[in-house]
Short mmCIF file of C-alpha atoms and ligand atoms in Angstrom, two decimals:
data_model
loop_
_atom_site.label_atom_id
_atom_site.label_comp_id
_atom_site.label_asym_id
_atom_site.label_seq_id
_atom_site.Cartn_x
_atom_site.Cartn_y
_atom_site.Cartn_z
CA UNK A 99 82.95 -7.46 69.82
CA UNK A 100 79.24 -7.18 70.59
CA UNK A 101 77.65 -3.77 70.11
CA UNK A 102 74.98 -2.34 72.38
CA UNK A 103 72.61 0.25 70.91
CA UNK A 104 70.78 2.60 73.22
CA UNK A 105 67.60 4.21 71.92
CA UNK A 106 66.63 7.49 73.55
CA UNK A 107 63.33 9.15 72.62
CA UNK A 108 63.46 12.87 73.40
CA UNK A 109 60.73 15.47 73.28
CA UNK A 110 61.73 18.97 74.38
CA UNK A 111 64.68 17.67 76.37
CA UNK A 112 67.37 20.23 75.45
CA UNK A 113 68.53 20.38 79.06
CA UNK A 114 68.99 16.62 79.32
CA UNK A 115 70.89 15.64 76.15
CA UNK A 116 74.40 16.75 77.10
CA UNK A 117 74.21 15.35 80.61
CA UNK A 118 72.60 12.05 79.57
CA UNK A 119 75.17 11.55 76.79
CA UNK A 120 77.99 12.17 79.25
CA UNK A 121 76.61 9.88 81.96
CA UNK A 122 75.92 7.04 79.50
CA UNK A 123 79.19 7.23 77.58
CA UNK A 124 81.25 7.40 80.77
CA UNK A 125 79.43 4.43 82.28
CA UNK A 126 79.67 2.30 79.13
CA UNK A 127 83.33 3.12 78.54
CA UNK A 128 84.14 2.30 82.13
CA UNK A 129 82.33 -1.04 81.71
CA UNK A 130 84.15 -1.71 78.40
CA UNK A 131 80.87 -2.09 76.54
CA UNK A 132 80.95 -1.19 72.82
CA UNK A 133 77.96 1.13 72.34
CA UNK A 134 76.07 3.59 70.17
CA UNK A 135 73.56 6.17 71.37
CA UNK A 136 70.63 6.79 69.05
CA UNK A 137 68.54 9.84 69.88
CA UNK A 138 65.14 10.45 68.34
CA UNK A 139 63.90 13.98 68.81
CA UNK A 140 60.13 13.66 68.60
CA UNK A 141 59.39 16.96 66.85
CA UNK A 142 60.82 18.99 69.73
CA UNK A 143 60.10 22.71 69.76
CA UNK A 144 63.21 23.61 71.70
CA UNK A 145 66.90 23.10 70.98
CA UNK A 146 66.86 19.33 71.52
CA UNK A 147 68.06 18.48 68.03
CA UNK A 148 70.90 20.99 68.03
CA UNK A 149 71.97 19.56 71.40
CA UNK A 150 71.95 16.10 69.79
CA UNK A 151 74.03 17.46 66.89
CA UNK A 152 76.50 18.92 69.37
CA UNK A 153 76.75 15.62 71.24
CA UNK A 154 77.16 13.75 67.93
CA UNK A 155 79.93 16.10 66.83
CA UNK A 156 81.79 15.40 70.07
CA UNK A 157 81.40 11.61 70.02
CA UNK A 158 81.21 9.44 66.88
CA UNK A 159 79.19 6.87 68.83
CA UNK A 160 76.27 9.29 69.11
CA UNK A 161 73.69 9.75 66.33
CA UNK A 162 70.22 11.12 66.09
CA UNK A 163 67.26 12.14 63.99
CA UNK A 164 64.53 14.73 64.24
CA UNK A 165 60.87 14.09 63.41
CA UNK A 166 58.94 16.53 61.24
CA UNK A 167 56.47 16.94 64.12
CA UNK A 168 55.55 15.29 67.42
CA UNK A 169 54.56 11.70 66.64
CA UNK A 170 54.61 10.40 70.22
CA UNK A 171 57.01 8.28 72.23
CA UNK A 172 55.91 4.99 70.64
CA UNK A 173 56.84 6.25 67.16
CA UNK A 174 60.13 7.62 68.51
CA UNK A 175 61.01 4.24 70.03
CA UNK A 176 60.33 2.44 66.74
CA UNK A 177 62.28 4.98 64.70
CA UNK A 178 65.19 4.55 67.10
CA UNK A 179 65.06 0.76 66.87
CA UNK A 180 64.99 1.00 63.09
CA UNK A 181 68.23 3.03 63.18
CA UNK A 182 70.14 0.72 65.50
CA UNK A 183 72.81 -1.64 64.22
CA UNK A 184 73.80 -3.27 67.54
CA UNK A 185 73.56 -6.91 68.58
CA UNK A 186 71.14 -5.78 71.27
CA UNK A 187 69.23 -2.58 71.92
CA UNK A 188 68.15 -0.90 75.13
CA UNK A 189 65.29 1.58 75.08
CA UNK A 190 65.33 4.15 77.87
CA UNK A 191 64.05 7.65 78.68
CA UNK A 192 66.55 10.41 78.11
CA UNK A 193 65.72 12.19 81.39
CA UNK A 194 67.67 9.54 83.33
CA UNK A 195 64.57 8.41 85.21
CA UNK A 196 65.59 4.96 84.06
CA UNK A 197 68.84 4.50 86.02
CA UNK A 198 71.83 3.80 83.72
CA UNK A 199 73.43 1.73 86.49
CA UNK A 200 71.03 -1.08 85.51
CA UNK A 201 72.48 -1.30 81.98
CA UNK A 202 75.51 -3.46 82.89
CA UNK A 203 73.19 -6.00 84.55
CA UNK A 204 70.93 -6.09 81.49
CA UNK A 205 73.99 -6.56 79.31
CA UNK A 206 75.26 -9.45 81.47
CA UNK A 207 71.86 -11.15 81.28
CA UNK A 208 71.90 -10.73 77.50
CA UNK A 209 75.37 -12.26 77.32
CA UNK A 210 74.02 -15.19 79.36
CA UNK A 211 71.40 -15.79 76.68
CA UNK A 212 68.42 -13.61 77.57
CA UNK A 213 66.67 -12.28 74.47
CA UNK A 214 64.48 -9.76 76.29
CA UNK A 215 65.36 -8.11 79.58
CA UNK A 216 62.39 -6.32 81.09
CA UNK A 217 62.95 -3.36 83.37
CA UNK A 218 60.45 -3.66 86.21
CA UNK A 219 59.71 -0.63 88.37
CA UNK A 220 60.42 -1.43 92.00
CA UNK A 221 59.13 1.90 93.22
CA UNK A 222 57.30 4.45 91.14
CA UNK A 223 59.34 7.39 92.41
CA UNK A 224 57.57 10.52 93.52
CA UNK A 225 54.27 10.12 91.75
CA UNK A 226 50.97 11.41 93.06
CA UNK A 227 48.55 8.95 94.66
CA UNK A 228 46.05 9.53 91.83
CA UNK A 229 48.70 8.73 89.25
CA UNK A 230 49.77 5.64 91.16
CA UNK A 231 46.18 4.36 91.48
CA UNK A 232 45.32 4.97 87.82
CA UNK A 233 48.60 3.40 86.67
CA UNK A 234 47.88 0.39 88.93
CA UNK A 235 44.40 0.01 87.46
CA UNK A 236 45.73 0.42 83.91
CA UNK A 237 48.29 -2.37 84.37
CA UNK A 238 45.71 -4.67 85.99
CA UNK A 239 43.37 -4.16 83.05
CA UNK A 240 46.14 -4.44 80.44
CA UNK A 241 47.54 -7.60 82.04
CA UNK A 242 44.05 -9.11 81.86
CA UNK A 243 43.59 -7.97 78.28
CA UNK A 244 46.83 -9.35 76.93
CA UNK A 245 46.72 -12.29 79.37
CA UNK A 246 50.27 -11.67 80.53
CA UNK A 247 51.52 -10.18 83.76
CA UNK A 248 52.92 -6.83 82.81
CA UNK A 249 52.53 -5.23 86.20
CA UNK A 250 55.07 -2.46 86.83
CA UNK A 251 56.62 -3.05 83.41
CA UNK A 252 58.05 -0.05 81.63
CA UNK A 253 59.59 1.08 78.37
CA UNK A 254 63.03 0.43 79.87
CA UNK A 255 64.15 -2.84 78.35
CA UNK A 256 66.82 -4.65 76.42
CA UNK A 257 65.98 -6.48 73.21
CA UNK A 258 68.17 -8.87 71.28
CA UNK A 259 68.69 -8.08 67.57
CA UNK A 260 66.36 -10.98 66.70
CA UNK A 261 63.56 -9.43 68.78
CA UNK A 262 64.18 -5.95 67.36
CA UNK A 263 63.90 -7.36 63.84
CA UNK A 264 60.66 -9.14 64.69
CA UNK A 265 59.18 -5.96 66.19
CA UNK A 266 60.18 -3.98 63.12
CA UNK A 267 58.34 -6.37 60.81
CA UNK A 268 55.02 -5.90 62.62
CA UNK A 269 52.88 -3.96 60.16
CA UNK A 270 50.62 -2.13 62.62
CA UNK A 271 50.63 1.67 63.14
CA UNK A 272 49.26 1.63 66.68
CA UNK A 273 52.04 0.04 68.65
CA UNK A 274 52.30 -0.40 72.38
CA UNK A 275 55.96 -1.15 72.90
CA UNK A 276 55.59 -2.11 76.55
CA UNK A 277 53.16 -4.92 75.78
CA UNK A 278 54.57 -5.96 72.39
CA UNK A 279 57.77 -7.20 73.98
CA UNK A 280 55.61 -9.58 76.05
CA UNK A 281 53.53 -10.52 73.07
CA UNK A 282 56.47 -11.56 70.87
CA UNK A 283 57.68 -13.99 73.54
CA UNK A 284 61.37 -15.04 73.54
CA UNK A 285 63.56 -15.87 76.51
CA UNK A 286 62.85 -13.13 79.01
CA UNK A 287 64.67 -12.06 82.15
CA UNK A 288 63.79 -9.25 84.52
CA UNK A 289 65.71 -6.59 86.35
CA UNK A 290 64.10 -4.31 88.88
CA UNK A 291 64.96 -0.67 89.22
CA UNK A 292 63.95 2.38 91.19
CA UNK A 293 62.45 5.20 89.16
CA UNK A 294 64.75 8.20 89.57
CA UNK A 295 63.97 11.86 89.80
CA UNK A 296 63.79 13.62 86.45
CA UNK A 297 67.10 15.41 85.81
CA UNK A 298 65.85 18.56 84.09
CA UNK A 299 62.60 19.81 82.56
CA UNK A 300 59.20 18.34 83.30
CA UNK A 301 57.06 15.33 82.47
CA UNK A 302 55.20 15.47 79.15
CA UNK A 303 52.18 13.58 80.42
CA UNK A 304 48.91 15.16 81.44
CA UNK A 305 45.90 13.33 82.85
CA UNK A 306 44.17 13.47 79.46
CA UNK A 307 47.17 12.29 77.47
CA UNK A 308 47.44 9.33 79.87
CA UNK A 309 43.72 8.53 79.42
CA UNK A 310 44.12 8.65 75.65
CA UNK A 311 47.20 6.44 75.89
CA UNK A 312 45.28 3.90 77.99
CA UNK A 313 42.28 3.75 75.66
CA UNK A 314 44.38 3.60 72.48
CA UNK A 315 46.52 0.81 73.83
CA UNK A 316 43.67 -1.19 75.29
CA UNK A 317 41.78 -1.12 72.00
CA UNK A 318 44.78 -1.71 69.78
CA UNK A 319 45.84 -4.69 71.85
CA UNK A 320 42.68 -6.54 72.70
CA UNK A 321 39.16 -7.25 71.50
CA UNK A 322 37.90 -8.00 75.01
CA UNK A 323 35.99 -4.68 75.24
CA UNK A 324 34.00 -5.76 72.16
CA UNK A 325 33.12 -9.05 73.85
CA UNK A 326 32.05 -6.99 76.84
CA UNK A 327 29.45 -5.33 74.61
CA UNK A 328 27.94 -8.75 73.90
CA UNK A 329 27.92 -9.54 77.61
CA UNK A 330 26.12 -6.28 78.35
CA UNK A 331 23.56 -7.16 75.70
CA UNK A 332 22.96 -10.59 77.23
CA UNK A 333 22.66 -9.11 80.72
CA UNK A 334 20.02 -6.60 79.62
CA UNK A 335 18.08 -9.30 77.75
CA UNK A 336 18.07 -11.54 80.86
CA UNK A 337 17.01 -8.58 82.93
CA UNK A 338 14.10 -7.79 80.62
CA UNK A 339 12.97 -11.45 80.59
CA UNK A 340 12.85 -11.45 84.40
CA UNK A 341 10.94 -8.19 84.36
CA UNK A 342 8.52 -9.58 81.74
CA UNK A 343 7.78 -12.66 83.87
CA UNK A 344 7.28 -10.54 86.97
CA UNK A 345 4.89 -8.24 85.12
CA UNK A 346 2.97 -11.19 83.68
CA UNK A 347 2.59 -12.83 87.11
CA UNK A 348 1.38 -9.56 88.63
CA UNK A 349 -1.06 -9.08 85.78
CA UNK A 350 -2.47 -12.61 86.18
CA UNK A 351 -2.84 -12.10 89.95
CA UNK A 352 -4.77 -8.94 89.22
CA UNK A 353 -2.43 -6.51 90.92
CA UNK A 354 -2.14 -3.36 88.88
CA UNK A 355 1.17 -2.82 87.14
CA UNK A 356 2.90 0.29 88.47
CA UNK A 357 5.77 1.36 86.39
CA UNK A 358 6.49 4.94 85.40
CA UNK A 359 9.81 5.00 87.28
CA UNK A 360 10.74 1.55 86.03
CA UNK A 361 10.18 2.61 82.45
CA UNK A 362 12.30 5.73 82.79
CA UNK A 363 15.07 3.78 84.53
CA UNK A 364 15.05 1.05 81.92
CA UNK A 365 15.25 3.58 79.10
CA UNK A 366 18.18 5.24 80.81
CA UNK A 367 20.00 1.97 81.49
CA UNK A 368 19.52 0.58 78.02
CA UNK A 369 20.35 3.95 76.47
CA UNK A 370 23.53 4.04 78.52
CA UNK A 371 24.50 0.50 77.50
CA UNK A 372 23.86 1.34 73.85
CA UNK A 373 25.92 4.49 73.85
CA UNK A 374 28.76 2.82 75.72
CA UNK A 375 28.72 -0.03 73.22
CA UNK A 376 28.70 2.36 70.28
CA UNK A 377 31.61 4.21 71.85
CA UNK A 378 33.63 1.00 72.25
CA UNK A 379 32.89 -0.06 68.69
CA UNK A 380 33.76 3.46 67.56
CA UNK A 381 37.20 3.15 69.12
CA UNK A 382 37.87 -0.01 67.17
CA UNK A 383 36.67 1.56 63.95
CA UNK A 384 39.02 4.46 64.60
CA UNK A 385 41.91 1.99 65.04
CA UNK A 386 40.94 0.15 61.84
CA UNK A 387 40.64 3.47 60.00
CA UNK A 388 44.13 4.49 61.08
CA UNK A 389 45.61 1.12 60.11
CA UNK A 390 43.85 1.05 56.74
CA UNK A 391 45.15 4.48 55.80
CA UNK A 392 48.57 2.91 56.15
CA UNK A 393 50.42 6.15 56.79
CA UNK A 394 53.95 5.85 58.14
CA UNK A 395 54.42 5.82 61.93
CA UNK A 396 56.72 8.84 61.73
CA UNK A 397 58.47 11.20 59.32
CA UNK A 398 62.14 12.06 59.73
CA UNK A 399 63.08 15.62 58.81
CA UNK A 400 66.75 15.81 59.87
CA UNK A 401 69.64 13.48 60.65
CA UNK A 402 72.88 14.20 62.47
CA UNK A 403 74.91 12.41 59.79
CA UNK A 404 73.79 14.64 56.90
CA UNK A 405 74.50 18.29 56.27
N1 UDP B 226 58.74 11.55 74.95
C1 UDP B 226 58.71 11.50 73.55
N2 UDP B 226 57.59 11.97 72.91
C2 UDP B 226 56.51 12.48 73.58
C3 UDP B 226 56.55 12.49 74.99
C4 UDP B 226 57.67 12.01 75.64
O1 UDP B 226 59.66 11.06 72.91
O2 UDP B 226 55.56 12.89 72.92
C5 UDP B 226 59.95 11.04 75.66
C6 UDP B 226 60.54 12.02 76.67
O3 UDP B 226 61.43 12.92 76.06
C7 UDP B 226 61.23 11.07 77.63
C8 UDP B 226 60.32 9.85 77.62
O4 UDP B 226 59.57 9.92 76.42
O5 UDP B 226 62.53 10.70 77.19
C9 UDP B 226 59.42 9.80 78.83
O6 UDP B 226 58.67 11.01 78.91
P1 UDP B 226 58.43 11.77 80.29
O7 UDP B 226 59.71 11.81 81.06
O8 UDP B 226 57.80 13.07 79.95
O9 UDP B 226 57.38 10.82 80.98
P2 UDP B 226 57.38 10.31 82.50
O10 UDP B 226 58.79 9.89 82.82
O11 UDP B 226 56.94 11.46 83.31
O12 UDP B 226 56.43 9.16 82.49
MG1 MG B 227 60.46 10.93 82.63
#
């Protein structure tokens, strides 16, 4: 019988573990789906891991690990995938914002031959307008960068064992799970879902952590920003040629060349371009630096199956 693994990254989610485990196991048992729940506590500072241990003690289908510190959701997802043994794996948030009711549909699509089932957000739940706008912009830019339509995509998805194994062989440290499942290809189906209210606790994302996430992912996934630097260079060269011709013509016609403001403006514009370009290049160097160091994506400090 086919086994479904469910990967649940959890950071300071002590209030959610028991409830989520109960909801998922009841649903899957009712649907007669063979399953395992794999929790990854991402260096939680609260009782998340002991909650996972409790859940594991009460149900042999539940397992989990704890990271030595907070490594981020991406690392937690990969650690979880590495631990799975199922024929397919679903990654979902452990705050039940990804509705479990969608799982049976994903499972059916997998049985019908889908190798990736993308969870697409139908509504973004109760998010602020600012969040909605910035998320919209981020997905537009990312879709352009990776040249695939990943609008409203999320980390809620099902992957066939084949796809999981491919993802696990990718050597890079900076992973962007949401886009990688597009990048690897395979036969993909979609299911839409409504983002639910968070069950307990609060969101771990701040404006700055989202900005950092956006920049890291854009630079680890695409070299388009670097090409943009070249374009900016060409634009300023063209601009200066035009200005040179204009100045020359004025000089030949005998009109005096006025220009204090122009000079200041040009210095500012070119200075701005240069600093922006250096910043973009700097981001890539930072990515290369991290990859070259070759440190592991995460460090596991505890497991539920050891004492
Ligand atoms: N998460 C994680 N590590 C982190 C931050 C979040 O594993 O550093 C997990 C978190 O426990 C949850 C999921 O990622 O299961 C989504 O996080 P959250 O609900 O805070 O984000 P939101 O739903 O508000 O986008
Ligand atoms: Mg959430």
